[in-house]
CSV table of C-alpha atoms in Angstrom, one decimal:
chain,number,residue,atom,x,y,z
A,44,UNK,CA,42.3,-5.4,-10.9
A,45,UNK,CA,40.3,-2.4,-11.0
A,46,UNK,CA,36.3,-2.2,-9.3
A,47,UNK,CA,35.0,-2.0,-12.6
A,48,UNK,CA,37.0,-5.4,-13.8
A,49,UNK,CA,35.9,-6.6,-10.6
A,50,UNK,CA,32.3,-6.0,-11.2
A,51,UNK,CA,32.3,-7.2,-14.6
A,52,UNK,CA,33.9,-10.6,-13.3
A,53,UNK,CA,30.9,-10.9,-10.8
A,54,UNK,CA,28.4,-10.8,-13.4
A,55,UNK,CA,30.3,-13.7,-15.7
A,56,UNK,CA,30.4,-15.6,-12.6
A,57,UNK,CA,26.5,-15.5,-12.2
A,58,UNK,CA,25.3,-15.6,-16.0
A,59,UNK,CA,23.7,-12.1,-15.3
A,60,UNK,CA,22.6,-11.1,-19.1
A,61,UNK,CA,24.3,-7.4,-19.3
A,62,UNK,CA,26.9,-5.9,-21.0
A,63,UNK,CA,30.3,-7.0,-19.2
A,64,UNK,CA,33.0,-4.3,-21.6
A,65,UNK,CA,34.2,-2.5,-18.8
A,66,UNK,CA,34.0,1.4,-20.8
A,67,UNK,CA,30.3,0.5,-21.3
A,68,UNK,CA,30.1,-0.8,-17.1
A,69,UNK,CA,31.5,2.6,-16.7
A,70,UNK,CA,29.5,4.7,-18.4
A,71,UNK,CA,26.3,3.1,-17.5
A,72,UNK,CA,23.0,4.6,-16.4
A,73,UNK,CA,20.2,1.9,-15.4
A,74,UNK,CA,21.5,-1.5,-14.3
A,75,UNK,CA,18.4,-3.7,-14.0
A,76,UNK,CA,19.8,-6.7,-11.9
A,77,UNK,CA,15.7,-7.5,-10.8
A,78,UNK,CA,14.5,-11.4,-10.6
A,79,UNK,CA,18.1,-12.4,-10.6
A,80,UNK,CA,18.2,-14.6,-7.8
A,81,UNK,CA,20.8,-12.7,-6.1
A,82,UNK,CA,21.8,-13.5,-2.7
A,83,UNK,CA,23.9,-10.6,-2.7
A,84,UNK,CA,26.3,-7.7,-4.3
A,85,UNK,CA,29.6,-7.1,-4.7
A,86,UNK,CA,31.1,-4.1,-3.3
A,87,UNK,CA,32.6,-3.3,-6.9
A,88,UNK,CA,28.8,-2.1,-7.7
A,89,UNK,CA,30.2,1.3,-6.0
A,90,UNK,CA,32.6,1.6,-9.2
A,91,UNK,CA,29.4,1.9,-11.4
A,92,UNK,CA,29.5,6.0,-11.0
A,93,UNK,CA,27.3,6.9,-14.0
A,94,UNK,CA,24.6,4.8,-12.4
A,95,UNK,CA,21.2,7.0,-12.1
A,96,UNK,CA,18.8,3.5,-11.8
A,97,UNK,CA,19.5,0.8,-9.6
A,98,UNK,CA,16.6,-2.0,-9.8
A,99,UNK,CA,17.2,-4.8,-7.3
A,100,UNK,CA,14.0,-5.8,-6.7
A,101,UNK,CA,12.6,-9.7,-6.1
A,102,UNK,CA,15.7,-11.2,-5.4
A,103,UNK,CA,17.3,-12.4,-1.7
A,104,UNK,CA,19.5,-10.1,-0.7
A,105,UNK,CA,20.4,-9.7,3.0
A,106,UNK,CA,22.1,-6.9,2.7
A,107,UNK,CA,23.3,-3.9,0.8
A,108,UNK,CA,27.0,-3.1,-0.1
A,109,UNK,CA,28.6,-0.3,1.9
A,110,UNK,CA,29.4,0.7,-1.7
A,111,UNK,CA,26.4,1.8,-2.6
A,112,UNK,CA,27.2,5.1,-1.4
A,113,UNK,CA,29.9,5.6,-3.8
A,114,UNK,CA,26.7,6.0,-6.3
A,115,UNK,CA,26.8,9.2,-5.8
A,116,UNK,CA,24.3,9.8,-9.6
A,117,UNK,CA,22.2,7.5,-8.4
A,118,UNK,CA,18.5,9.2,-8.4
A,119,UNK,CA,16.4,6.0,-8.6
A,120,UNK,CA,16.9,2.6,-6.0
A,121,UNK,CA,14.4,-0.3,-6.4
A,122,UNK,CA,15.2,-2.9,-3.7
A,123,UNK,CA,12.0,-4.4,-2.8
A,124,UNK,CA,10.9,-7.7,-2.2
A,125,UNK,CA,14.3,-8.8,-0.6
A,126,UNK,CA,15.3,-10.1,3.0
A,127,UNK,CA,17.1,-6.8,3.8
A,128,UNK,CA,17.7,-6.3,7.7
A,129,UNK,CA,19.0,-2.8,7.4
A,130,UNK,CA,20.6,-0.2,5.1
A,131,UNK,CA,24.3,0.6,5.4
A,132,UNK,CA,25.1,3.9,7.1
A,133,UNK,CA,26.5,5.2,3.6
A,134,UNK,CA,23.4,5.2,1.9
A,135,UNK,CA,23.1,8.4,3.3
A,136,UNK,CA,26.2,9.4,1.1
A,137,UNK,CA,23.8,9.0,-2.4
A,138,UNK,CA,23.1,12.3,-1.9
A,139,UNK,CA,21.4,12.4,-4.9
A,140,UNK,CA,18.7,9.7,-4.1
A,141,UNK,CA,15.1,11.0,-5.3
A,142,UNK,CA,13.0,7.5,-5.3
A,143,UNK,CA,13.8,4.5,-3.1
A,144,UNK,CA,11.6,1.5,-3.1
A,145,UNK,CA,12.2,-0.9,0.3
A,146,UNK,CA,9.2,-2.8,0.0
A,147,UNK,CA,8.5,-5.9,1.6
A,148,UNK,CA,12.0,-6.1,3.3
A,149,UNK,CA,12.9,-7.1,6.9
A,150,UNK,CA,13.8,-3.4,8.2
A,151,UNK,CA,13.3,-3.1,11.8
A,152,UNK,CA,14.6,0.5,11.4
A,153,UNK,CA,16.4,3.1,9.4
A,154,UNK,CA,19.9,4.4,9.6
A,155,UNK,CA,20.3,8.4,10.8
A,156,UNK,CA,21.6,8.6,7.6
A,157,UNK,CA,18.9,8.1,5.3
A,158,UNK,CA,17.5,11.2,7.4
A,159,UNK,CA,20.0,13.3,5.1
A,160,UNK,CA,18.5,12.3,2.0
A,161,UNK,CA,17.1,15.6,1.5
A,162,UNK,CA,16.2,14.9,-2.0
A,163,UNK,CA,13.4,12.4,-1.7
A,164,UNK,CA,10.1,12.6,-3.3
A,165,UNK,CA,9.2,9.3,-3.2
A,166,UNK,CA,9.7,6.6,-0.6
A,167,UNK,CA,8.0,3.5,-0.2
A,168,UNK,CA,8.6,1.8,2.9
A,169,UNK,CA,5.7,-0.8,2.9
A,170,UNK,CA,5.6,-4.3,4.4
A,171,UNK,CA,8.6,-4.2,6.7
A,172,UNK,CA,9.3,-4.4,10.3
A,173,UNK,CA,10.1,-0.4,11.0
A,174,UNK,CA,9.0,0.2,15.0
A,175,UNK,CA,9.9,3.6,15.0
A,176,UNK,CA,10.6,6.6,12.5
A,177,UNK,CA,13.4,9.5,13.8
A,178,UNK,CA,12.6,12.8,14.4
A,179,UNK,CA,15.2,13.6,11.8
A,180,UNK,CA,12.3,12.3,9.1
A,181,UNK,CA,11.6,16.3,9.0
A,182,UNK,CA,15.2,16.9,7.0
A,183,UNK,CA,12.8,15.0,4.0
A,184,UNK,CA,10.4,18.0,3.1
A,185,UNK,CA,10.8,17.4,-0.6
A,186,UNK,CA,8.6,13.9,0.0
A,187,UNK,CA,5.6,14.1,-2.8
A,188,UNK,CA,4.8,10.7,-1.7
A,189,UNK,CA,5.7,8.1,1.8
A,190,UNK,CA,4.0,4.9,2.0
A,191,UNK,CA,4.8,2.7,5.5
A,192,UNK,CA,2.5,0.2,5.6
A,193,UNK,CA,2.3,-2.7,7.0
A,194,UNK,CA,5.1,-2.1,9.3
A,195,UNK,CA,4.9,-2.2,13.5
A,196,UNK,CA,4.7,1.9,13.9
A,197,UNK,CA,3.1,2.4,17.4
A,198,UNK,CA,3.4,6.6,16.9
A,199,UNK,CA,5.0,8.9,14.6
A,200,UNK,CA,7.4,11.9,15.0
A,201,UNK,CA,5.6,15.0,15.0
A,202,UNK,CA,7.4,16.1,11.7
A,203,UNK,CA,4.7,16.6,9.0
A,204,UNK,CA,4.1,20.2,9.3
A,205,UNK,CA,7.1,21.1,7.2
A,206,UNK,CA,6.2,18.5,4.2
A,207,UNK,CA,4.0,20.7,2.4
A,208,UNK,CA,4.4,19.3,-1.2
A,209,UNK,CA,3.2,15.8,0.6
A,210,UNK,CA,0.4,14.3,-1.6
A,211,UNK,CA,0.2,10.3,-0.8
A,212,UNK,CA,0.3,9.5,2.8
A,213,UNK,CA,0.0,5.7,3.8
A,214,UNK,CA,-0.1,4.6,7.5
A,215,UNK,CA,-2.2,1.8,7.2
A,216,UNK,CA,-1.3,-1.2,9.0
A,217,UNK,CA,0.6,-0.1,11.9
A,218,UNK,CA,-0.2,0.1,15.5
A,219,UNK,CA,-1.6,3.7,15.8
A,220,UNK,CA,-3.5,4.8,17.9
A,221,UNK,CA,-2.6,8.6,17.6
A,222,UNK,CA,-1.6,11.0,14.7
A,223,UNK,CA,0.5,13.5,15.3
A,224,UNK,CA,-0.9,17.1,14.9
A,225,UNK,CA,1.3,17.8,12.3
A,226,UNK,CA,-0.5,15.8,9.8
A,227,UNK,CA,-3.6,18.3,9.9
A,228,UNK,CA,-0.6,20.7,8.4
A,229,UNK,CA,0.2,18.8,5.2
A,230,UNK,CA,-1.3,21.2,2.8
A,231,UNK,CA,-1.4,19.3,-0.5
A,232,UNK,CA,-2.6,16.3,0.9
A,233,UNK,CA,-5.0,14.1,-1.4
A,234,UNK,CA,-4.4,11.0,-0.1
A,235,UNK,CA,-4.2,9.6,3.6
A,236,UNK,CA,-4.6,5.7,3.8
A,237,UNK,CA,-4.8,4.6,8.0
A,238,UNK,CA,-6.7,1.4,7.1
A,239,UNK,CA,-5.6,-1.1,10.2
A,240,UNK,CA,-4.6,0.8,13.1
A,241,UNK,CA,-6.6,1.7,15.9
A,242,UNK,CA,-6.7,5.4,15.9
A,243,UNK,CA,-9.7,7.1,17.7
A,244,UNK,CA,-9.2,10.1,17.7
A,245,UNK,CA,-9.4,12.1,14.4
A,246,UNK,CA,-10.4,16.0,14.7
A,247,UNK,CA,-6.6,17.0,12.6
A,248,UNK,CA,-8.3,15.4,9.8
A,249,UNK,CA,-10.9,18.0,9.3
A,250,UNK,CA,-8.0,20.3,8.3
A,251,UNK,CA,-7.5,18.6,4.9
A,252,UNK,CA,-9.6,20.4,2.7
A,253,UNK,CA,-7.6,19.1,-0.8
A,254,UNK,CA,-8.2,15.8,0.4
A,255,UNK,CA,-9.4,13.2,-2.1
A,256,UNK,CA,-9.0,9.6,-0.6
A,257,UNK,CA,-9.8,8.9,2.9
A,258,UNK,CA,-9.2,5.5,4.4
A,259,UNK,CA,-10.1,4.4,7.5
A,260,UNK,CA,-11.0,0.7,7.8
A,261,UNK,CA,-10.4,-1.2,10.3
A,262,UNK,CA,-9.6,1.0,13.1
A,263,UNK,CA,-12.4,0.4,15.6
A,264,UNK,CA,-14.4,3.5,14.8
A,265,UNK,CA,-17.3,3.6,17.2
A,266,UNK,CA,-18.2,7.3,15.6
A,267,UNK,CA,-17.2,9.7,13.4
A,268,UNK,CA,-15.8,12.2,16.0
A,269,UNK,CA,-14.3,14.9,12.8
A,270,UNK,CA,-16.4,17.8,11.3
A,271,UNK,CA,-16.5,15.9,7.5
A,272,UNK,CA,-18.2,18.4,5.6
A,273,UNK,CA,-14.9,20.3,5.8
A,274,UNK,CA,-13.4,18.0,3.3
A,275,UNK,CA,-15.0,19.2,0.3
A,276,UNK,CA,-13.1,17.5,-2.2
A,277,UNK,CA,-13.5,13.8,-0.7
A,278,UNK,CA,-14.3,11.7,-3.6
A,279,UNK,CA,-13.5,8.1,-2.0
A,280,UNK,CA,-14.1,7.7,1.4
A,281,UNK,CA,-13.4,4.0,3.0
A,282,UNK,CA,-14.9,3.3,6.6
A,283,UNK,CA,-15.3,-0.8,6.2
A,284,UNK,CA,-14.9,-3.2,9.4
A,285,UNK,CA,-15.5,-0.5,12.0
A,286,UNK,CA,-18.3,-0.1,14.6
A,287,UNK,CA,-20.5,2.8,13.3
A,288,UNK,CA,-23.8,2.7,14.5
A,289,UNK,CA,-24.8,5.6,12.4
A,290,UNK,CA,-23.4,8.2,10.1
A,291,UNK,CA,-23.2,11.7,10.5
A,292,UNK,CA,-25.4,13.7,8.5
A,293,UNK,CA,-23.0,15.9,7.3
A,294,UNK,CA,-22.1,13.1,5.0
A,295,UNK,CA,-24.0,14.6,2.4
A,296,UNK,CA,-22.2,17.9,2.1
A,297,UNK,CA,-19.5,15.9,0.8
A,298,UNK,CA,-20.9,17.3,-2.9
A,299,UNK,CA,-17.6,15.5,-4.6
A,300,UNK,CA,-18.2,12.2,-2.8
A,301,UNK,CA,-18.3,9.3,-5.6
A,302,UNK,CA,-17.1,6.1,-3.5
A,303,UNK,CA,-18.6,5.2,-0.4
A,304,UNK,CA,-18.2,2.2,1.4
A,305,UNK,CA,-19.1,1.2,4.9
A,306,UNK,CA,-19.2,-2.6,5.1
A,307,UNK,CA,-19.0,-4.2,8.0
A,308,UNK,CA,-20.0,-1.9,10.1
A,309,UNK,CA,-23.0,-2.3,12.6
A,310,UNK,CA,-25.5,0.7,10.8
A,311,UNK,CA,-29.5,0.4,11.5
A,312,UNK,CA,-30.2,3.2,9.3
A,313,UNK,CA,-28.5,5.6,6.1
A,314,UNK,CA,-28.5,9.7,6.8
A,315,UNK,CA,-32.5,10.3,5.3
A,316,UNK,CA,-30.7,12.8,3.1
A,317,UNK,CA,-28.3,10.2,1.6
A,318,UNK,CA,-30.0,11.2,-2.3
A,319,UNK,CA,-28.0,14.6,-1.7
A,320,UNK,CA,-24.7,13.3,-2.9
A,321,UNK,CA,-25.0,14.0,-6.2
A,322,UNK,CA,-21.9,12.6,-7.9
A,323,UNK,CA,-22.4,9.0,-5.6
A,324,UNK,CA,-21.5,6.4,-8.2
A,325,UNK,CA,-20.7,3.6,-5.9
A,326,UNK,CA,-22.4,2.6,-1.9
A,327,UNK,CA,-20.8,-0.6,-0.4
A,328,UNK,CA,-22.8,-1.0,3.1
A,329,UNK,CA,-22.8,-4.7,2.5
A,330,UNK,CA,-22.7,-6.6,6.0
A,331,UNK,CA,-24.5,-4.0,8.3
A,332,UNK,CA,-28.2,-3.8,10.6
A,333,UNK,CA,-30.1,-2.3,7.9
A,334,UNK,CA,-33.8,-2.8,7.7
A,335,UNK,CA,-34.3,-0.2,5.5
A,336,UNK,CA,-32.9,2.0,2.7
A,337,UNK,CA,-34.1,5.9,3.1
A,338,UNK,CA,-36.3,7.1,0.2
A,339,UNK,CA,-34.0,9.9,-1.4
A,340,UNK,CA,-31.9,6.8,-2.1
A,341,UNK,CA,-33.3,6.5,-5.6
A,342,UNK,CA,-32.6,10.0,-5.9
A,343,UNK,CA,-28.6,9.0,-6.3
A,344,UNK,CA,-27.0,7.8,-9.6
A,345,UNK,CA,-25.3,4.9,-8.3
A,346,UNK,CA,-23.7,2.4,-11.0
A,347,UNK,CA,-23.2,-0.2,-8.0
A,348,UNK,CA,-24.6,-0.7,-4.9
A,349,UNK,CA,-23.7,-3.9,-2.2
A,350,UNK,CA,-26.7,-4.1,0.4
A,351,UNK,CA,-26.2,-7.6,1.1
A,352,UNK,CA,-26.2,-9.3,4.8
A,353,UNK,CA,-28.7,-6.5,6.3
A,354,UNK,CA,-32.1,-7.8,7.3
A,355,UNK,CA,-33.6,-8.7,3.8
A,356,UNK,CA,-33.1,-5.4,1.7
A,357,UNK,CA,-34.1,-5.2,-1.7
A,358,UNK,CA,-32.5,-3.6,-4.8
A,359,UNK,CA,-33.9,-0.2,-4.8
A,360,UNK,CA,-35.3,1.2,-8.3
A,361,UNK,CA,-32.5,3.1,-9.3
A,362,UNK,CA,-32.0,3.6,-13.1
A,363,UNK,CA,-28.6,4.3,-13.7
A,364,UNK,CA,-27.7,1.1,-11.5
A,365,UNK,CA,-25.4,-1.5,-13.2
A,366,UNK,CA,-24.5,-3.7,-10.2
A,367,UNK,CA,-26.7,-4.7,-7.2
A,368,UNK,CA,-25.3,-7.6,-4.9
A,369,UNK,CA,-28.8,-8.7,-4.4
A,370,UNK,CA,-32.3,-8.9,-6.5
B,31,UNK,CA,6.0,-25.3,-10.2
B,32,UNK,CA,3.3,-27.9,-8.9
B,33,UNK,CA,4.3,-27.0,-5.6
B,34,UNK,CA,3.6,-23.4,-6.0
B,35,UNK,CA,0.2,-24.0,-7.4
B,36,UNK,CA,-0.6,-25.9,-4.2
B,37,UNK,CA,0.5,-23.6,-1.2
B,38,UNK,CA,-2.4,-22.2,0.4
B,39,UNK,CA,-2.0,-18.8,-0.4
B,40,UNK,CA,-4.1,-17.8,3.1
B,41,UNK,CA,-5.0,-19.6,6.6
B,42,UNK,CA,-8.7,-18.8,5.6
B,43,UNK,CA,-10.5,-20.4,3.4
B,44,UNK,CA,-7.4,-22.8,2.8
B,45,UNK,CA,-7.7,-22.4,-0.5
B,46,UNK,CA,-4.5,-22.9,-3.0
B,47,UNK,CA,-3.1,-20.9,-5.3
B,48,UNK,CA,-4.6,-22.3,-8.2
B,49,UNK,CA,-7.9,-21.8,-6.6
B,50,UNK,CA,-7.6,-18.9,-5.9
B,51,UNK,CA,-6.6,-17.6,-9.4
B,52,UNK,CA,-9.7,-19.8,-10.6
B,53,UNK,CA,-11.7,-17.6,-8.0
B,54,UNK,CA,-10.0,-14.6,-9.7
B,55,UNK,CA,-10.8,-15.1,-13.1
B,56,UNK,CA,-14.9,-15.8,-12.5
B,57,UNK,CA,-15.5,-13.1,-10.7
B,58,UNK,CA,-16.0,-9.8,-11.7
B,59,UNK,CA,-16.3,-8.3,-8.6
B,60,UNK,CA,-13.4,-5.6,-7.7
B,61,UNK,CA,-10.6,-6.9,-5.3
B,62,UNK,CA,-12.3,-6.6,-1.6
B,63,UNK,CA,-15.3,-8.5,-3.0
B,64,UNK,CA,-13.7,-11.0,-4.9
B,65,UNK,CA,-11.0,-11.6,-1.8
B,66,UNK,CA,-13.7,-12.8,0.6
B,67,UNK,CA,-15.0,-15.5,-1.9
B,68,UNK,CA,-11.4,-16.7,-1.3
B,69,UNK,CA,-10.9,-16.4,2.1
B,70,UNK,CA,-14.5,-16.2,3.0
B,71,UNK,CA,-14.0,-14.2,5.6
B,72,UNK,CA,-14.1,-10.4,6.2
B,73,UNK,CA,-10.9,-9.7,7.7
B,74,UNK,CA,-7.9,-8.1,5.6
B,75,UNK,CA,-6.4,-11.2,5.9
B,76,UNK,CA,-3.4,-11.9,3.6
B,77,UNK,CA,-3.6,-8.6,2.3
B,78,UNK,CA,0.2,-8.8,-0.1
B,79,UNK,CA,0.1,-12.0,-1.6
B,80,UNK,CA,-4.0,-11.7,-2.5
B,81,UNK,CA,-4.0,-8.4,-4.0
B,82,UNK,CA,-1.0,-9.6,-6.1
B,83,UNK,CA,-2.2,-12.3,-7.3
B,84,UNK,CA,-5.9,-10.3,-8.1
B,85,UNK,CA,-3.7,-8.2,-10.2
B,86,UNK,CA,-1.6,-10.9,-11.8
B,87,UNK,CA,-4.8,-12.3,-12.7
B,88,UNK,CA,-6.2,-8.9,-14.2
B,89,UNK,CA,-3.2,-8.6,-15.9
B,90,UNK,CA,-2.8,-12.0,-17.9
B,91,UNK,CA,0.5,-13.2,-16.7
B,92,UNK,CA,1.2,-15.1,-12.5
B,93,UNK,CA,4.7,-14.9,-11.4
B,94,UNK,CA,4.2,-18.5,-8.6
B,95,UNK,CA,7.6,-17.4,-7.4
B,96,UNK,CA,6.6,-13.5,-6.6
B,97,UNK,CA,3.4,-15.0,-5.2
B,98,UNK,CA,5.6,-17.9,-2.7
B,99,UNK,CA,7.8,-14.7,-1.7
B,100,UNK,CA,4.9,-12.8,-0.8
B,101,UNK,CA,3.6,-15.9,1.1
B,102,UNK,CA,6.8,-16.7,2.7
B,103,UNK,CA,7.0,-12.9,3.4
B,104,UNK,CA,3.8,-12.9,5.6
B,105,UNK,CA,4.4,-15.8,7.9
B,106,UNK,CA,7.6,-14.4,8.4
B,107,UNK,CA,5.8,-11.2,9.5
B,108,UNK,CA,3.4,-14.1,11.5
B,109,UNK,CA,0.3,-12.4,9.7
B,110,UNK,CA,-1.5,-14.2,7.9
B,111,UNK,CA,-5.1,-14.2,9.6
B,112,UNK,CA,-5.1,-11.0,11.7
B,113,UNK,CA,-3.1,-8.5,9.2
């Protein structure tokens, strides 16, 4: 019996609702096995060698098929939400890989070989166990877009510098403490998420002049030790559940700013020349040591503003305001 | 399916999931807002399966067995109040 008869067996044998005519197996382009209940996959899959889309996603597999490196069209692998504990050493034979989605899987780490996937744009890495990236993460300079949260990264390889198409960075909810200097090199970066590490120590970030979303909540942020007026293109800028005492005022060179929140924080006063940010649509410093709100705030053209649990603000007059957390 | 709606979706709060999604649908507040009036807390506690379910919600349609995963997910990851 051939794979392909093989494969087309497996799915009779668990009701899967695709075609099973073994000429249209073969010539197949986007298998969509998602939601299936799998626990897991034949090794006949690796006959499938038309496949471009693999979508595995939200089912129980433990593991994938050394197989799957036979795929050698395959551009696009969803496998998230599944109890993988690591990647075969031949995935790094799908040569032609461009996205792959691991979410929410049990990977401690990676094998060398998916360091040879040179063709990557897009990798989501997010809610796994990864402790540590290899140095061979630099082979992947095509990356547009890496997202490794909420995983237990304690540093980083110092392999950024060469990933200058990088746009979407996500780091948050690791263990960092550090970022490597090569970060401060991505060119094209507009997006750099650290939210839930512990990094202290941020001067490479002053470097990112195209960037558009900064987050850095929950990292433990007694100040704001970076030059921020460099990032002239910052339109959302996150510093909730820190320890800021104060903001810099340089804050209000930030003439693109539109989202700023700073919950949570331990603030007793707002940069006096707060009005300047012009394009300001939305101020979260809910949950601070606020007594008072500095004039030029009316100045600003806020739709929504959260004030509550300071000492007793009021809502400001402020025309153009839509929401205010408190009266 | 009861048992889905049941499982506390987050160690703070203790609220279920059906309570949650009731949470969900008053509020118009976006999701870091609306997430302490579940947990009632400020942490970013039970960050997956919340934010899921605040879309799910958004979005007309709950998958309970996504939202278990994502549960089951995080105490594997031994999470769930200090993500």
């Amino acid at each position: 019996m051939s794979s392909i008869e093989e494969f087309s067996r497996w799915i009779k044998q668990n009701n899967l609702n695709i075609p099973t005519d073994c000429e249209r197996l073969k010539n197949l382009s986007l298998l969509d096995l998602s939601k299936k209940k799998l626990r897991e996959l034949p090794p006949s899959i690796g006959a499938l060698e038309n496949l471009n889309v693999l979508k595995l996603s939200n089912n129980r597999l433990k593991s994938l098929p050394s197989s799957i490196g036979n795929l050698k069209r395959l551009r696009n692998l969803q496998c998230e939400n599944n109890l993988l504990e690591n990647l075969p050493d031949t995935i790094g034979e799908a040569q032609n890989l461009v996205i792959i989605n691991l979410n929410g899987n049990r990977l401690k780490s990676l094998p060398e070989s998916f360091y040879t996937l040179t063709k990557l744009t897009r990798i989501t890495i997010a809610a796994n166990w990864l402790e540590a990236l290899s140095p061979k993460l630099q082979n992947l300079n095509k990356l547009l877009y890496l997202s490794l949260d909420t995983n237990n990264l304690t540093h980083l390889p110092d392999v950024f510098g060469g990933m200058k198409a990088l746009y979407y960075l996500d780091l948050s909810y690791n263990q960092l403490t550090t970022l490597p200097p090569s970060i401060g090199r991505i060119e094209e970066l507009e997006t750099l998420l650290l939210e839930g590490n512990e990094i202290n120590n941020l001067p490479s970030l002053q470097s990112h002049d195209m960037l558009i979303r900064l987050n850095l909540n929950d990292n433990h942020l007694k100040t704001i030790d970076f030059e921020l007026s460099q990032l002239e293109d910052l339109q959302i800028l996150t510093l909730d559940n820190n320890a800021l005492t104060h903001l810099p005022p340089s804050i209000c060179s930030l003439q693109n700013l539109a989202h700023l929140s700073v919950s949570g924080n331990a603030l007793q006063e707002l940069p006096p020349c707060i009005g300047e940010l012009k394009k300001l649509v939305e101020l979260d410093v809910e949950d601070n040591l606020l007594t008072t709100l500095p004039p030029s705030i009316t100045q600003l053209k806020l739709k929504n503003l959260y004030i509550d649990h300071n000492h007793n603000l009021k809502r400001p007059s402020i025309p153009s305001l839509e929401f205010c957390d408190v009266e | 399916m009861e048992a889905l709606h049941n499982r506390q979706i987050c160690a703070c709060g203790h609220k279920s999931v059906a309570q949650a999604i009731e949470i969900f649908k008053q509020t118009d507040l976006p999701y870091k807002k609306a997430k302490k009036l579940v947990t009632e807390c400020n942490k970013t506690c039970c960050r997956r399966p919340l934010m899921a379910l605040f879309n799910m919600v958004e979005f007309g349609a709950i998958d309970y067995e996504e939202i278990d995963f994502l549960i089951e997910q995080m105490h594997s990851r031994g999470e769930e109040s200090d993500e």
